[in-house]
PDB file of C-alpha atoms in Angstrom:
ATOM      1  CA  MET A 188      65.933  17.214  33.905  1.00 97.00           C
ATOM      2  CA  ARG A 189      65.635  17.343  30.180  1.00 96.00           C
ATOM      3  CA  ALA A 190      68.406  17.269  27.625  1.00 98.00           C
ATOM      4  CA  LEU A 191      68.363  17.610  23.898  1.00 97.00           C
ATOM      5  CA  LEU A 192      71.575  16.098  22.550  1.00 97.00           C
ATOM      6  CA  GLN A 193      72.935  16.921  19.150  1.00 97.00           C
ATOM      7  CA  ARG A 194      75.858  14.836  17.965  1.00 97.00           C
ATOM      8  CA  VAL A 195      78.155  17.443  16.450  1.00 98.00           C
ATOM      9  CA  GLU A 196      81.402  17.878  14.587  1.00 97.00           C
ATOM     10  CA  SER A 197      81.635  21.244  16.346  1.00 98.00           C
ATOM     11  CA  ALA A 198      79.440  23.741  18.174  1.00 98.00           C
ATOM     12  CA  SER A 199      79.791  27.180  19.711  1.00 98.00           C
ATOM     13  CA  VAL A 200      77.763  29.691  21.664  1.00 98.00           C
ATOM     14  CA  GLU A 201      78.038  33.493  21.492  1.00 98.00           C
ATOM     15  CA  VAL A 202      76.881  36.160  23.915  1.00 97.00           C
ATOM     16  CA  GLU A 203      76.884  39.746  22.632  1.00 96.00           C
ATOM     17  CA  GLY A 204      78.974  38.731  19.607  1.00 95.00           C
ATOM     18  CA  GLN A 205      81.698  36.966  21.641  1.00 97.00           C
ATOM     19  CA  VAL A 206      82.218  33.187  21.634  1.00 98.00           C
ATOM     20  CA  VAL A 207      81.901  32.117  25.280  1.00 98.00           C
ATOM     21  CA  GLY A 208      81.919  28.348  24.810  1.00 98.00           C
ATOM     22  CA  ALA A 209      82.653  25.785  22.126  1.00 98.00           C
ATOM     23  CA  CYS A 210      83.376  22.122  21.526  1.00 98.00           C
ATOM     24  CA  GLY A 211      84.729  19.878  18.828  1.00 97.00           C
ATOM     25  CA  ARG A 212      83.447  16.398  18.007  1.00 97.00           C
ATOM     26  CA  GLY A 213      80.957  15.293  20.632  1.00 98.00           C
ATOM     27  CA  PHE A 214      77.650  16.631  21.948  1.00 98.00           C
ATOM     28  CA  LEU A 215      75.880  19.935  22.088  1.00 98.00           C
ATOM     29  CA  ILE A 216      73.698  19.483  25.182  1.00 98.00           C
ATOM     30  CA  LEU A 217      70.727  21.796  25.602  1.00 98.00           C
ATOM     31  CA  LEU A 218      69.877  21.319  29.293  1.00 98.00           C
ATOM     32  CA  GLY A 219      66.621  22.148  31.073  1.00 96.00           C
ATOM     33  CA  VAL A 220      66.097  21.850  34.822  1.00 97.00           C
ATOM     34  CA  GLY A 221      62.748  21.022  36.401  1.00 96.00           C
ATOM     35  CA  PRO A 222      61.490  21.988  39.861  1.00 95.00           C
ATOM     36  CA  ASN A 223      61.980  18.514  41.356  1.00 95.00           C
ATOM     37  CA  ASP A 224      65.472  17.919  39.974  1.00 96.00           C
ATOM     38  CA  THR A 225      68.407  17.294  42.321  1.00 96.00           C
ATOM     39  CA  GLU A 226      72.139  16.637  42.103  1.00 97.00           C
ATOM     40  CA  GLU A 227      71.224  12.932  41.926  1.00 96.00           C
ATOM     41  CA  THR A 228      69.035  13.671  38.876  1.00 96.00           C
ATOM     42  CA  ALA A 229      71.956  15.491  37.242  1.00 97.00           C
ATOM     43  CA  GLN A 230      74.262  12.536  37.966  1.00 97.00           C
ATOM     44  CA  ARG A 231      71.798  10.040  36.480  1.00 96.00           C
ATOM     45  CA  LEU A 232      71.387  12.138  33.334  1.00 97.00           C
ATOM     46  CA  TRP A 233      75.109  12.733  32.889  1.00 98.00           C
ATOM     47  CA  THR A 234      75.882   9.025  33.339  1.00 96.00           C
ATOM     48  CA  LYS A 235      73.338   8.153  30.633  1.00 96.00           C
ATOM     49  CA  ILE A 236      74.769  10.739  28.239  1.00 97.00           C
ATOM     50  CA  LEU A 237      78.359   9.638  28.838  1.00 97.00           C
ATOM     51  CA  LYS A 238      77.518   6.000  28.118  1.00 95.00           C
ATOM     52  CA  LEU A 239      75.227   6.464  25.101  1.00 96.00           C
ATOM     53  CA  ARG A 240      76.690   4.522  22.194  1.00 96.00           C
ATOM     54  CA  VAL A 241      75.981   6.828  19.269  1.00 96.00           C
ATOM     55  CA  PHE A 242      79.403   7.381  17.687  1.00 96.00           C
ATOM     56  CA  ALA A 243      80.574   5.266  14.763  1.00 94.00           C
ATOM     57  CA  ASP A 244      83.049   2.442  15.239  1.00 95.00           C
ATOM     58  CA  LYS A 245      85.529   1.356  12.539  1.00 95.00           C
ATOM     59  CA  ASP A 246      82.683  -0.438  10.708  1.00 96.00           C
ATOM     60  CA  GLY A 247      80.456   2.649  10.722  1.00 92.00           C
ATOM     61  CA  LYS A 248      78.042   1.258  13.327  1.00 94.00           C
ATOM     62  CA  THR A 249      76.846   3.501  16.175  1.00 94.00           C
ATOM     63  CA  ASN A 250      78.641   1.509  18.813  1.00 95.00           C
ATOM     64  CA  LEU A 251      80.938   3.907  20.684  1.00 97.00           C
ATOM     65  CA  SER A 252      80.288   6.220  23.613  1.00 97.00           C
ATOM     66  CA  LEU A 253      81.413   9.797  24.140  1.00 96.00           C
ATOM     67  CA  ALA A 254      84.131   8.528  26.466  1.00 92.00           C
ATOM     68  CA  GLN A 255      85.371   5.997  23.905  1.00 95.00           C
ATOM     69  CA  VAL A 256      85.864   8.671  21.235  1.00 95.00           C
ATOM     70  CA  ALA A 257      87.338  11.240  23.672  1.00 95.00           C
ATOM     71  CA  GLY A 258      84.438  13.494  22.705  1.00 97.00           C
ATOM     72  CA  GLU A 259      83.849  17.031  23.890  1.00 98.00           C
ATOM     73  CA  VAL A 260      80.659  18.734  25.023  1.00 98.00           C
ATOM     74  CA  LEU A 261      79.078  22.147  24.961  1.00 98.00           C
ATOM     75  CA  VAL A 262      76.366  22.574  27.613  1.00 98.00           C
ATOM     76  CA  VAL A 263      73.816  25.347  27.126  1.00 97.00           C
ATOM     77  CA  SER A 264      71.081  26.073  29.669  1.00 95.00           C
ATOM     78  CA  GLN A 265      67.655  25.931  28.041  1.00 93.00           C
ATOM     79  CA  PHE A 266      64.630  26.462  30.275  1.00 93.00           C
ATOM     80  CA  THR A 267      62.434  26.439  27.161  1.00 89.00           C
ATOM     81  CA  LEU A 268      62.707  22.636  27.128  1.00 92.00           C
ATOM     82  CA  TYR A 269      59.972  22.866  29.769  1.00 89.00           C
ATOM     83  CA  ALA A 270      57.589  24.792  27.492  1.00 88.00           C
ATOM     84  CA  ASP A 271      53.939  23.865  27.927  1.00 88.00           C
ATOM     85  CA  CYS A 272      52.058  24.490  24.691  1.00 91.00           C
ATOM     86  CA  ARG A 273      48.778  22.783  25.585  1.00 91.00           C
ATOM     87  CA  LYS A 274      46.793  26.008  25.999  1.00 91.00           C
ATOM     88  CA  GLY A 275      46.754  28.766  23.425  1.00 89.00           C
ATOM     89  CA  ASN A 276      49.673  29.738  21.252  1.00 91.00           C
ATOM     90  CA  ARG A 277      52.000  31.323  23.782  1.00 90.00           C
ATOM     91  CA  PRO A 278      54.079  28.718  25.643  1.00 90.00           C
ATOM     92  CA  SER A 279      54.116  28.692  29.420  1.00 87.00           C
ATOM     93  CA  PHE A 280      57.412  28.010  31.182  1.00 90.00           C
ATOM     94  CA  THR A 281      56.078  27.529  34.705  1.00 86.00           C
ATOM     95  CA  GLY A 282      57.225  23.886  34.577  1.00 89.00           C
ATOM     96  CA  ALA A 283      60.889  24.924  34.672  1.00 92.00           C
ATOM     97  CA  ALA A 284      62.815  25.253  37.940  1.00 94.00           C
ATOM     98  CA  GLU A 285      63.188  28.709  39.431  1.00 95.00           C
ATOM     99  CA  PRO A 286      66.373  30.393  38.167  1.00 95.00           C
ATOM    100  CA  SER A 287      68.656  30.066  41.225  1.00 96.00           C
ATOM    101  CA  LYS A 288      67.963  26.329  41.549  1.00 97.00           C
ATOM    102  CA  ALA A 289      68.293  25.811  37.802  1.00 96.00           C
ATOM    103  CA  GLN A 290      71.597  27.672  37.703  1.00 97.00           C
ATOM    104  CA  ALA A 291      73.037  25.648  40.593  1.00 97.00           C
ATOM    105  CA  LEU A 292      72.059  22.350  38.945  1.00 97.00           C
ATOM    106  CA  TYR A 293      73.308  23.516  35.542  1.00 97.00           C
ATOM    107  CA  GLN A 294      76.696  24.303  37.131  1.00 97.00           C
ATOM    108  CA  HIS A 295      76.697  20.941  38.917  1.00 98.00           C
ATOM    109  CA  PHE A 296      75.931  19.113  35.653  1.00 98.00           C
ATOM    110  CA  CYS A 297      78.832  20.913  33.947  1.00 98.00           C
ATOM    111  CA  GLN A 298      81.161  19.924  36.803  1.00 98.00           C
ATOM    112  CA  LEU A 299      80.122  16.279  36.397  1.00 98.00           C
ATOM    113  CA  ALA A 300      80.927  16.494  32.693  1.00 98.00           C
ATOM    114  CA  GLN A 301      84.335  18.060  33.411  1.00 97.00           C
ATOM    115  CA  ARG A 302      85.330  14.979  35.407  1.00 96.00           C
ATOM    116  CA  ASP A 303      84.849  12.697  32.417  1.00 96.00           C
ATOM    117  CA  VAL A 304      85.557  14.524  29.159  1.00 95.00           C
ATOM    118  CA  PRO A 305      88.623  16.428  27.954  1.00 92.00           C
ATOM    119  CA  HIS A 306      86.774  19.659  27.135  1.00 97.00           C
ATOM    120  CA  VAL A 307      83.497  21.138  28.373  1.00 98.00           C
ATOM    121  CA  GLY A 308      82.292  24.389  26.855  1.00 98.00           C
ATOM    122  CA  ARG A 309      79.481  26.331  28.517  1.00 97.00           C
ATOM    123  CA  GLY A 310      76.924  28.915  27.667  1.00 95.00           C
ATOM    124  CA  VAL A 311      76.121  31.775  30.028  1.00 96.00           C
ATOM    125  CA  PHE A 312      73.168  30.979  32.257  1.00 94.00           C
ATOM    126  CA  GLY A 313      70.279  33.380  31.679  1.00 91.00           C
ATOM    127  CA  ALA A 314      71.933  35.231  28.790  1.00 93.00           C
ATOM    128  CA  MET A 315      70.565  35.684  25.299  1.00 95.00           C
ATOM    129  CA  MET A 316      72.758  33.258  23.355  1.00 96.00           C
ATOM    130  CA  ARG A 317      73.388  32.443  19.704  1.00 97.00           C
ATOM    131  CA  VAL A 318      74.204  28.761  19.246  1.00 97.00           C
ATOM    132  CA  SER A 319      75.906  27.448  16.108  1.00 97.00           C
ATOM    133  CA  LEU A 320      76.619  23.844  15.270  1.00 97.00           C
ATOM    134  CA  ALA A 321      77.776  21.484  12.594  1.00 97.00           C
ATOM    135  CA  ASN A 322      75.367  18.616  13.203  1.00 95.00           C
ATOM    136  CA  ASP A 323      76.814  15.141  12.651  1.00 94.00           C
ATOM    137  CA  GLY A 324      74.201  12.936  11.069  1.00 89.00           C
ATOM    138  CA  PRO A 325      71.981  14.647  11.963  1.00 88.00           C
ATOM    139  CA  PHE A 326      71.757  12.673  15.155  1.00 92.00           C
ATOM    140  CA  THR A 327      69.493  14.166  17.819  1.00 94.00           C
ATOM    141  CA  ILE A 328      68.305  12.509  21.046  1.00 95.00           C
ATOM    142  CA  TRP A 329      65.759  13.698  23.620  1.00 94.00           C
ATOM    143  CA  LEU A 330      66.315  12.587  27.225  1.00 95.00           C
ATOM    144  CA  ASP A 331      63.950  13.267  30.115  1.00 93.00           C
ATOM    145  CA  THR A 332      64.989  11.877  33.492  1.00 93.00           C
ATOM    146  CA  ASP A 333      61.329  11.234  34.351  1.00 87.00           C
ATOM    147  CA  GLU A 334      61.225   8.854  31.379  1.00 88.00           C
ATOM    148  CA  LEU A 335      64.597   7.215  32.099  1.00 83.00           C
ATOM    149  CA  THR A 336      63.268   5.696  35.316  1.00 72.00           C
ATOM    150  CA  LYS A 337      60.180   4.091  33.755  1.00 63.00           C
ATOM    151  CA  PRO A 338      60.392   0.400  32.789  1.00 61.00           C
ATOM    152  CA  HIS A 339      60.724  -0.325  29.093  1.00 60.00           C
ATOM    153  CA  HIS A 340      57.950  -2.354  27.508  1.00 61.00           C
ATOM    154  CA  ALA A 341      58.495  -4.242  24.281  1.00 59.00           C
ATOM    155  CA  PRO A 342      56.082  -3.358  21.460  1.00 63.00           C
ATOM    156  CA  ARG A 343      53.093  -5.642  21.258  1.00 59.00           C
ATOM    157  CA  ASP A 344      52.794  -8.000  18.332  1.00 58.00           C
ATOM    158  CA  SER A 345      49.780  -6.875  16.329  1.00 54.00           C
ATOM    159  CA  GLY A 346      49.330 -10.388  14.985  1.00 54.00           C
ATOM    160  CA  THR A 347      49.503  -9.286  11.375  1.00 50.00           C
TER     161      THR A 347
END
């Protein structure tokens, strides 16, 4: 699973001119589902997002999590996060999960979020959507569950 998080003051999504989902202070989560993703993958990603300490504390340091600030989320399905642009100029999206699997895992991810935050807005899976946001920072984070499971290596000292 892949998620592009935008820390926002507010965000909304429209379908055919009607607002179908919105959130206040918190995260806009653009969510892509891959072919090997499972409910366990969704749980691991949601847990990481919930615990990320990227909101300012009383001293202005990014030290607080979404849960600690009673933040809200807007989750928008985004298969284009699996775009492959290595060949030519037209992206391929064959790396994304097939639609019925992606929709089921998108819904599951939203249900996980609803357990932990006071408000979860949603886009409409598969619809042409217009997303608006008031970015806070800007503060944008890319998460890929394939990368979250790899061990972290400290940068090497170049000796200079």
